XYZ file of C-alpha atoms in Angstrom:
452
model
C 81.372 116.274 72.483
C 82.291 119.304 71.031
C 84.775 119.135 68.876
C 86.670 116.921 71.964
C 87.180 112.764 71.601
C 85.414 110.730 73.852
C 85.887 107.225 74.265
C 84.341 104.391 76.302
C 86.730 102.380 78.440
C 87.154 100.776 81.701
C 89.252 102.384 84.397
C 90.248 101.234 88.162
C 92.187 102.935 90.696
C 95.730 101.861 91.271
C 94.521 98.906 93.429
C 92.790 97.407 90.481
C 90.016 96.303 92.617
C 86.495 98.017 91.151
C 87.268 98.297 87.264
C 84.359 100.353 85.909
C 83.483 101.150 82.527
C 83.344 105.427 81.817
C 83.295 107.789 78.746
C 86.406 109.285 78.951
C 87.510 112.912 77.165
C 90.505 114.247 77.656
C 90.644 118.366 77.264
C 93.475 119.917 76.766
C 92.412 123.850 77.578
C 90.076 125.475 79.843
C 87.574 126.127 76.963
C 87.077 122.089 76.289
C 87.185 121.047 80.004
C 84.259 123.559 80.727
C 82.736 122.230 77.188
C 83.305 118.782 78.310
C 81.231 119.372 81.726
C 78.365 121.107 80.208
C 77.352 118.000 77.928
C 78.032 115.761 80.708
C 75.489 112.738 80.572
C 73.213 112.129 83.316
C 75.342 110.150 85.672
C 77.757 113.084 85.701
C 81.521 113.786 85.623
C 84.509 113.289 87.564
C 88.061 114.546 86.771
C 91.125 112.334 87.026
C 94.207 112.409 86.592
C 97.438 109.796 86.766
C 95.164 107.032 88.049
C 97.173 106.798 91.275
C 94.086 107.247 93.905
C 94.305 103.445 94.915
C 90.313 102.713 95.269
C 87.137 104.609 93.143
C 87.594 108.130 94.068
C 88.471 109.004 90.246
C 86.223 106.942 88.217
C 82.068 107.059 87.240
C 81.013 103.912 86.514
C 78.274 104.992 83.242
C 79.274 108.308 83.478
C 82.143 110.300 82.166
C 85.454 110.935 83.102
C 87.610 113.905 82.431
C 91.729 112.607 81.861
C 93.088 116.322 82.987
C 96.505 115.136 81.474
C 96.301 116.971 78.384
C 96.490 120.466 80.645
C 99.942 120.485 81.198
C 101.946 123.511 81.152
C 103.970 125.145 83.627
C 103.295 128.677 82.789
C 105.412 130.265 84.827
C 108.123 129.711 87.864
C 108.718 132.839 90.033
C 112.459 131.989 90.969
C 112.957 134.693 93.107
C 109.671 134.441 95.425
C 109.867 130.754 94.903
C 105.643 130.176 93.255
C 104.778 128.517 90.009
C 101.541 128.660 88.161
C 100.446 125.218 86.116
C 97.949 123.459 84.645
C 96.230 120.894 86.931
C 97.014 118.245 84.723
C 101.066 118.840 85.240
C 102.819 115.777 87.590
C 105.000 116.345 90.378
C 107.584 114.293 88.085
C 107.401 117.084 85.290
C 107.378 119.951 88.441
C 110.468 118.463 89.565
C 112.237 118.430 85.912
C 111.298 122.165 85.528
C 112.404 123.338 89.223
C 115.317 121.405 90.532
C 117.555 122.902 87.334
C 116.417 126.540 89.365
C 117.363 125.708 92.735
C 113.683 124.799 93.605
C 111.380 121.799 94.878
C 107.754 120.790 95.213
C 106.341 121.532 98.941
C 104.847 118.345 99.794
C 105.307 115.125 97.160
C 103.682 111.468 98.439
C 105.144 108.238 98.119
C 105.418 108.786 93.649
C 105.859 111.672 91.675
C 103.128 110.224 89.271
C 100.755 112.321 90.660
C 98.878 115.545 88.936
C 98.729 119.084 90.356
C 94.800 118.843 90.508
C 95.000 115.492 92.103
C 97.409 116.923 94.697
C 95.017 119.333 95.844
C 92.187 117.662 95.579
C 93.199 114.293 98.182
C 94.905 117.344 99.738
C 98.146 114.929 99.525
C 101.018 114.571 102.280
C 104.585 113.526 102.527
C 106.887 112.539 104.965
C 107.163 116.188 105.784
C 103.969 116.630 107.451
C 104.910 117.323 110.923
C 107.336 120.002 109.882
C 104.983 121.641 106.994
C 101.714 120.057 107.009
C 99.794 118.914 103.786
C 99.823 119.980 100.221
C 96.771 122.372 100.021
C 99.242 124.600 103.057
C 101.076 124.827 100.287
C 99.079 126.476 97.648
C 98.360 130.170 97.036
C 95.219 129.925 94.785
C 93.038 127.492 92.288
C 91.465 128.083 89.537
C 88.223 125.931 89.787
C 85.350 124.980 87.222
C 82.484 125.098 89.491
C 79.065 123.238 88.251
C 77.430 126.374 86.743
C 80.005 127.049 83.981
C 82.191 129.671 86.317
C 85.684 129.643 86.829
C 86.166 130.785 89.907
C 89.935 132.023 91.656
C 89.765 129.967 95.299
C 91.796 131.292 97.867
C 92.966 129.778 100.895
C 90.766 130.881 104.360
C 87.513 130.815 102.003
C 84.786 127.880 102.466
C 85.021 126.698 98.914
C 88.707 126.508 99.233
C 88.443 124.298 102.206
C 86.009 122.090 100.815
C 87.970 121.693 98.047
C 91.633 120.996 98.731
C 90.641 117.366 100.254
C 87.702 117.036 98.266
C 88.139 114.329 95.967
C 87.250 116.474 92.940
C 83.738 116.701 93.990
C 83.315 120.656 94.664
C 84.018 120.939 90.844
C 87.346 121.057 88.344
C 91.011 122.278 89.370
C 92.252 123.755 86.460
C 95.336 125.464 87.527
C 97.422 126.260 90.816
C 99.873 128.616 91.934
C 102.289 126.752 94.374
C 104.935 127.473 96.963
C 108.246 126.397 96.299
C 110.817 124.948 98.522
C 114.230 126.757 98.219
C 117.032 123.733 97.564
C 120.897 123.471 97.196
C 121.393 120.069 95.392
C 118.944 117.085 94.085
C 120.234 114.679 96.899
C 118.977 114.110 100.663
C 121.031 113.694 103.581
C 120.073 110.558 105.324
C 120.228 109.360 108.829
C 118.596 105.366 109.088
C 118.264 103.449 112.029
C 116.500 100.189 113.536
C 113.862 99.725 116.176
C 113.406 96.790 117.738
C 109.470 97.240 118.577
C 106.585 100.083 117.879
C 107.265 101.365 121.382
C 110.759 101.875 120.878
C 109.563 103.254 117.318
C 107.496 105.392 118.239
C 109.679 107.049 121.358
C 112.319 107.334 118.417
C 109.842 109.383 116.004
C 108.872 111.342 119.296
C 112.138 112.257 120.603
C 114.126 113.046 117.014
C 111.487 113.895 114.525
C 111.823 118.171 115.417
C 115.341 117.693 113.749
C 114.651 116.259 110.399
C 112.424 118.195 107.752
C 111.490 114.155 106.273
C 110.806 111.396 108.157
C 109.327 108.020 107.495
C 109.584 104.253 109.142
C 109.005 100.577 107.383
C 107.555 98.415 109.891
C 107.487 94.532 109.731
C 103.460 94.008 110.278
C 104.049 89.960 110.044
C 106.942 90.209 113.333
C 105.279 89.300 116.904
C 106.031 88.530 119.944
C 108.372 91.176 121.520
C 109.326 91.943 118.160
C 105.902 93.703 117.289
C 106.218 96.789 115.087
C 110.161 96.527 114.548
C 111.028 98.658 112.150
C 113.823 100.342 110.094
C 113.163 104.334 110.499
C 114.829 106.393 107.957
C 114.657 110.543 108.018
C 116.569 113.485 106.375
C 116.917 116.699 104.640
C 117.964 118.392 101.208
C 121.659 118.225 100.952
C 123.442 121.174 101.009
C 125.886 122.336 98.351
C 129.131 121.710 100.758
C 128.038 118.329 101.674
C 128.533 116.842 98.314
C 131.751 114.805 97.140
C 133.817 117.507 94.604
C 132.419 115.387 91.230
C 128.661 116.085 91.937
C 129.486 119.742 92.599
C 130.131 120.071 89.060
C 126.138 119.433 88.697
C 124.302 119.661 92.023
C 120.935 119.772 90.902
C 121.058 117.089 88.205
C 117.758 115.208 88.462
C 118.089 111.650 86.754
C 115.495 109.090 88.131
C 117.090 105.325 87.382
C 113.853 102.924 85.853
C 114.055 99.484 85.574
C 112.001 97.195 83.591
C 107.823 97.169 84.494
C 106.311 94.638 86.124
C 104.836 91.954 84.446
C 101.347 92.448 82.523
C 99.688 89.123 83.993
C 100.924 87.373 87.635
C 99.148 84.848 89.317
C 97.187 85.768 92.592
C 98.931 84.601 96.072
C 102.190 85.560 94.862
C 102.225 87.870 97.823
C 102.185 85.315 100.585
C 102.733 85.190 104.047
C 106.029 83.169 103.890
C 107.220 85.332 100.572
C 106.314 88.801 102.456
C 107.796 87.512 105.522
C 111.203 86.387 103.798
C 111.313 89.895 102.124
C 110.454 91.795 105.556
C 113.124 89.684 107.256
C 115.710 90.429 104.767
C 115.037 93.867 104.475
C 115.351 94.259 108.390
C 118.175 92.282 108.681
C 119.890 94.398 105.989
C 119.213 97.952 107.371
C 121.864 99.695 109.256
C 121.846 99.400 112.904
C 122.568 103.200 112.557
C 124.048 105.112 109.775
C 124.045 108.841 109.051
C 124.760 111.386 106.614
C 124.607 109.036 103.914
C 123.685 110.562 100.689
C 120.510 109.400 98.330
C 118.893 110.467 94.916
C 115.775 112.176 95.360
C 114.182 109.951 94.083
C 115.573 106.798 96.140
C 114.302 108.443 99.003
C 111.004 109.858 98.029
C 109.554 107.350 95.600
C 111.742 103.804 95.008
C 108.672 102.213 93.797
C 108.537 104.736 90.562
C 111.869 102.496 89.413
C 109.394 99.901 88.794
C 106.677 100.952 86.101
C 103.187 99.195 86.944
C 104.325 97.991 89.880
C 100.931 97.445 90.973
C 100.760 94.311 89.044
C 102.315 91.831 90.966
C 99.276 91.635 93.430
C 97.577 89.401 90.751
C 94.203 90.174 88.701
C 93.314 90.711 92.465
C 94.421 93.727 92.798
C 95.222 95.010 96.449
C 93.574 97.293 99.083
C 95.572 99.951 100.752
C 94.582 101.062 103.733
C 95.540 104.168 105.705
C 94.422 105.639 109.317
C 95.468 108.421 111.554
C 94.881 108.613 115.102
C 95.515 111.338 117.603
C 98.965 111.453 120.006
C 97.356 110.611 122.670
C 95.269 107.638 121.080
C 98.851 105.569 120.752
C 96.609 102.581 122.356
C 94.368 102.625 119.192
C 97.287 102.602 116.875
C 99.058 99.595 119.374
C 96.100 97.506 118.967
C 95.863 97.921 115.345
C 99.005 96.509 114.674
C 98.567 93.748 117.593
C 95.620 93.037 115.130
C 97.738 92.869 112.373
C 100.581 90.912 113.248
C 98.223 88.177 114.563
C 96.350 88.279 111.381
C 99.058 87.476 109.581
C 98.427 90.036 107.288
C 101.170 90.095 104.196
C 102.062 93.227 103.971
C 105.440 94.280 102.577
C 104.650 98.096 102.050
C 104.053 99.434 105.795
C 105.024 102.669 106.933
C 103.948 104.955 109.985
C 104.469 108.730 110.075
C 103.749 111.547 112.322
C 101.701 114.210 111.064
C 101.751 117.698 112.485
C 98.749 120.110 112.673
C 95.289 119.509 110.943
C 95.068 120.575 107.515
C 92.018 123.034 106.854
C 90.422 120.817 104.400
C 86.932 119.812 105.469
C 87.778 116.092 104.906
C 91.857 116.398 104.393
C 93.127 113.387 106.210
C 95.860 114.465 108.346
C 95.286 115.157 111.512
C 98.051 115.846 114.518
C 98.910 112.040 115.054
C 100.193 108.535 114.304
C 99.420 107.443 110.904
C 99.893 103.644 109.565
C 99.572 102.699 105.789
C 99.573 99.350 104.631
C 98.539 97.082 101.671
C 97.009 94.227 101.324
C 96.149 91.579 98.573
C 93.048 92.197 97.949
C 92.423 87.957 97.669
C 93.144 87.605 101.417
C 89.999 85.569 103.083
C 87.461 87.291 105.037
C 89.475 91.007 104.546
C 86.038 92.943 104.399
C 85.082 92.020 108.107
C 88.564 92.736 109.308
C 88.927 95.730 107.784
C 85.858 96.568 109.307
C 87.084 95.837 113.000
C 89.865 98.023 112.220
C 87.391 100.932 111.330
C 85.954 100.750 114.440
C 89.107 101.220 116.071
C 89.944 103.995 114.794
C 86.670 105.473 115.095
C 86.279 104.702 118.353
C 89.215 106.549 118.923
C 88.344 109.767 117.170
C 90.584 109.211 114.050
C 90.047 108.279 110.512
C 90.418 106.638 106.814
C 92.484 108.294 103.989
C 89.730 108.345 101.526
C 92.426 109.064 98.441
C 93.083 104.878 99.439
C 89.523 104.088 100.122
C 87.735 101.192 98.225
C 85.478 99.744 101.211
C 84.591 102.182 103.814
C 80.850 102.506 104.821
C 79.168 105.442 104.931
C 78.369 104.949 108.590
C 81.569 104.876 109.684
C 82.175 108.074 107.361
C 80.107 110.367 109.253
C 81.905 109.530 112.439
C 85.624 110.128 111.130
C 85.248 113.410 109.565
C 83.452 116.042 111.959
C 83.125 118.399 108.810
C 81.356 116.232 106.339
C 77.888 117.434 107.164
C 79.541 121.082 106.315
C 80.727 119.602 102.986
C 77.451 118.046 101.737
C 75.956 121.421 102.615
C 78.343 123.199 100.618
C 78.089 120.625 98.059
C 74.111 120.789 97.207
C 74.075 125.054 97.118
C 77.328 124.568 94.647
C 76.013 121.495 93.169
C 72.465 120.883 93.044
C 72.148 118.871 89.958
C 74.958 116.079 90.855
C 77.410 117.675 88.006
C 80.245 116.199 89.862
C 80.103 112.146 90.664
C 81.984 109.645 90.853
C 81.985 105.845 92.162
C 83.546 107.301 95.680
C 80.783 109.855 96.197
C 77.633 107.315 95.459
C 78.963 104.705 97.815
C 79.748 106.891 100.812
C 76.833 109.292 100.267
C 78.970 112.444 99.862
């Protein structure tokens, strides 16, 4: 494929639930990534990068797959406006090694850092700071895209193509590059305040009455606790340390930026490891052992943002299973929809140890961006777990009933159906999509089962 390898191989998202078999080349300039989508084969091409979209948005079963790791160059940081340009294929891990030495930080980073650029924009990510700064695409200045006639076009935010793009799922074409807005920081450690709440309500009037004061905020909830105990949960929220609040020793190098890793999990585990009574000893535990209410206690970066990247593969342990993770937002003033869910929950029994519940801010501009002003709930699941299709299904229908929606960057089992009712744009994005598109260039396993 000229002059670039391809080899066939089987893929999965990071839930390891769909495996698919792709031809997968792996560019490593402009040039061979537009070379690589011309001779395409006829089930078309999807890019991908880290792997860490949990269902099929980044794989093409028969088709081809582009790995956009091999673009990845910062090519320049702009310390004094506070932009860098990169490659799409750059991870917020290798952002972060480049910018906190300048007194810099990425906008808007998920739950890992082992995330690209490109895939950034293109699931239009968000963070724990989404009610104070929205999602990632707010964040960026322009793309460079690889559209399906050959063109590489400069996207700019306010335009159509822009919007259908940042949110996308790599279906409008190929991000190439980015130029980013930088967060201005002091030190590579957060300030943390953590507390406990004894139920969602008392959660969620926490979140409602602090969450103007902290730029990051983020709460664990125990989704196997009922009874009056419902939705306790351990709430934790802060900011970027400044210089002065740092003992004298880690003056001496504030913006150090050393992520601890211990050893990966396991290659092979046995399914129902993950059971009720081992998630519900670890959720006890982990209440139990939370503050009652501490504050200005300082964390690494990367304790706060991502403690699961300490553990390489850590998707293993759900078993040759795999897991589904599943994510909904619904409005402020839907709080019943998002009270029933978990009612739902907690009476299923589901075992979930990874739960958290944010407030986002604003709408992103993204045709089918996720966020939406709201309560949002994320949650895994072993994928194993009896009769899981039909009640993931009842839970759709919550949330569609009550205007909100499914992250589709998590998606592995949504119907199309239910699709057209959660995002109000999609009609506007297949639209944009055939005049762009008209031969199916741009595929993937996502796009055929949902009818985008």
């Amino acid at each position: 494929m000229s002059g670039t390898a391809a080899v066939t191989t089987t893929v999965t998202g990071w839930g390891r639930t769909a495996p698919a078999t792709v031809t997968l080349v792996r560019p490593r300039s402009y040039a061979e990534t537009t070379a690589a989508v011309r001779d395409r084969g006829p089930r078309g091409v999807i890019a991908r990068g880290l792997g860490r979209a949990y269902g099929d948005a980044a794989q093409n079963a028969g088709g081809h797959v582009l790995d956009m790791t091999g673009l990845n160059r910062v090519r320049s940081v702009d310390t004094e406006h506070g932009e860098a340009v990169c490659d799409a294929g750059v991870s917020l891990h290798r952002l972060m090694e480049v910018l906190l030495p300048l007194g810099w930080f990425v906008p808007v980073t998920p739950g890992t850092r082992q995330v690209t650029v490109g895939g950034a924009v293109c699931a239009d990510i968000h963070g724990k700071n989404h009610h104070a700064e929205g999602g990632f695409a707010r964040h960026v200045r322009s793309l460079d895209l690889l559209t399906a006639d050959g063109e590489v076009r400069t996207v700019t935010p306010g335009t159509d193509l822009f919007d259908a793009t940042t949110g996308g799922m790599g279906l409008t074409g190929v991000v190439l590059g980015a130029t980013l807005r930088l967060l201005p920081v002091e030190t590579s450690l957060m300030t943390v305040d953590t507390e406990r709440a004894t139920d969602l309500d008392d959660l969620m009037a926490r979140l409602t009455a602090g969450d103007h004061r902290y730029r990051y905020s983020v709460a664990w909830i125990d989704l196997l606790a009922r009874g009056s105990a419902t939705g306790r949960a351990v709430l934790t929220r802060g900011d970027h340390a400044p210089l002065d609040a740092l003992p004298a020793r880690s003056r001496r190098d504030p913006l150090a930026f050393r992520p601890g890793t211990l050893p990966p999990a396991p290659r092979f585990l046995p399914d129902g490891l993950l059971r009720r009574g081992t998630v519900g000893l670890f959720n006890e535990l982990w209440y139990r052992r939370a503050p009652r209410s501490r504050t200005g206690e300082l964390q690494r970066l990367s304790a706060f943002f991502h403690p699961l990247d300490g553990v390489p593969d850590w998707n293993r342990i759900y078993g040759r299973s795999g897991f589904v993770q599943y994510q909904f937002v619904v409005g402020h003033e839907r709080a019943d929809a998002l009270r029933r869910v978990v009612g739902m929950l907690a009476r299923r029994r589901c075992p979930s140890f990874l739960a958290v519940l944010k407030r986002f801010g604003p709408a992103d501009p993204g045709w089918l961006s996720f966020p939406m002003a709201g309560w949002t709930l994320a949650l895994d699941i072993p994928a194993g777990l009896p009769g899981l299709g039909r009640f993931l299904d009842e839970l759709d229908e919550v949330v569609a009933e009550a205007g909100g929606r499914v992250y589709l960057a998590k998606d592995a089992r949504l119907r199309p159906e239910t699709l057209a009712a959660m995002y109000p744009r999609l009609g506007d994005f297949r639209a944009l999509r055939a005049q762009l598109d008209p031969d199916g260039v741009f595929a993937s396993d996502l796009a055929r089962r949902l009818g985008l």
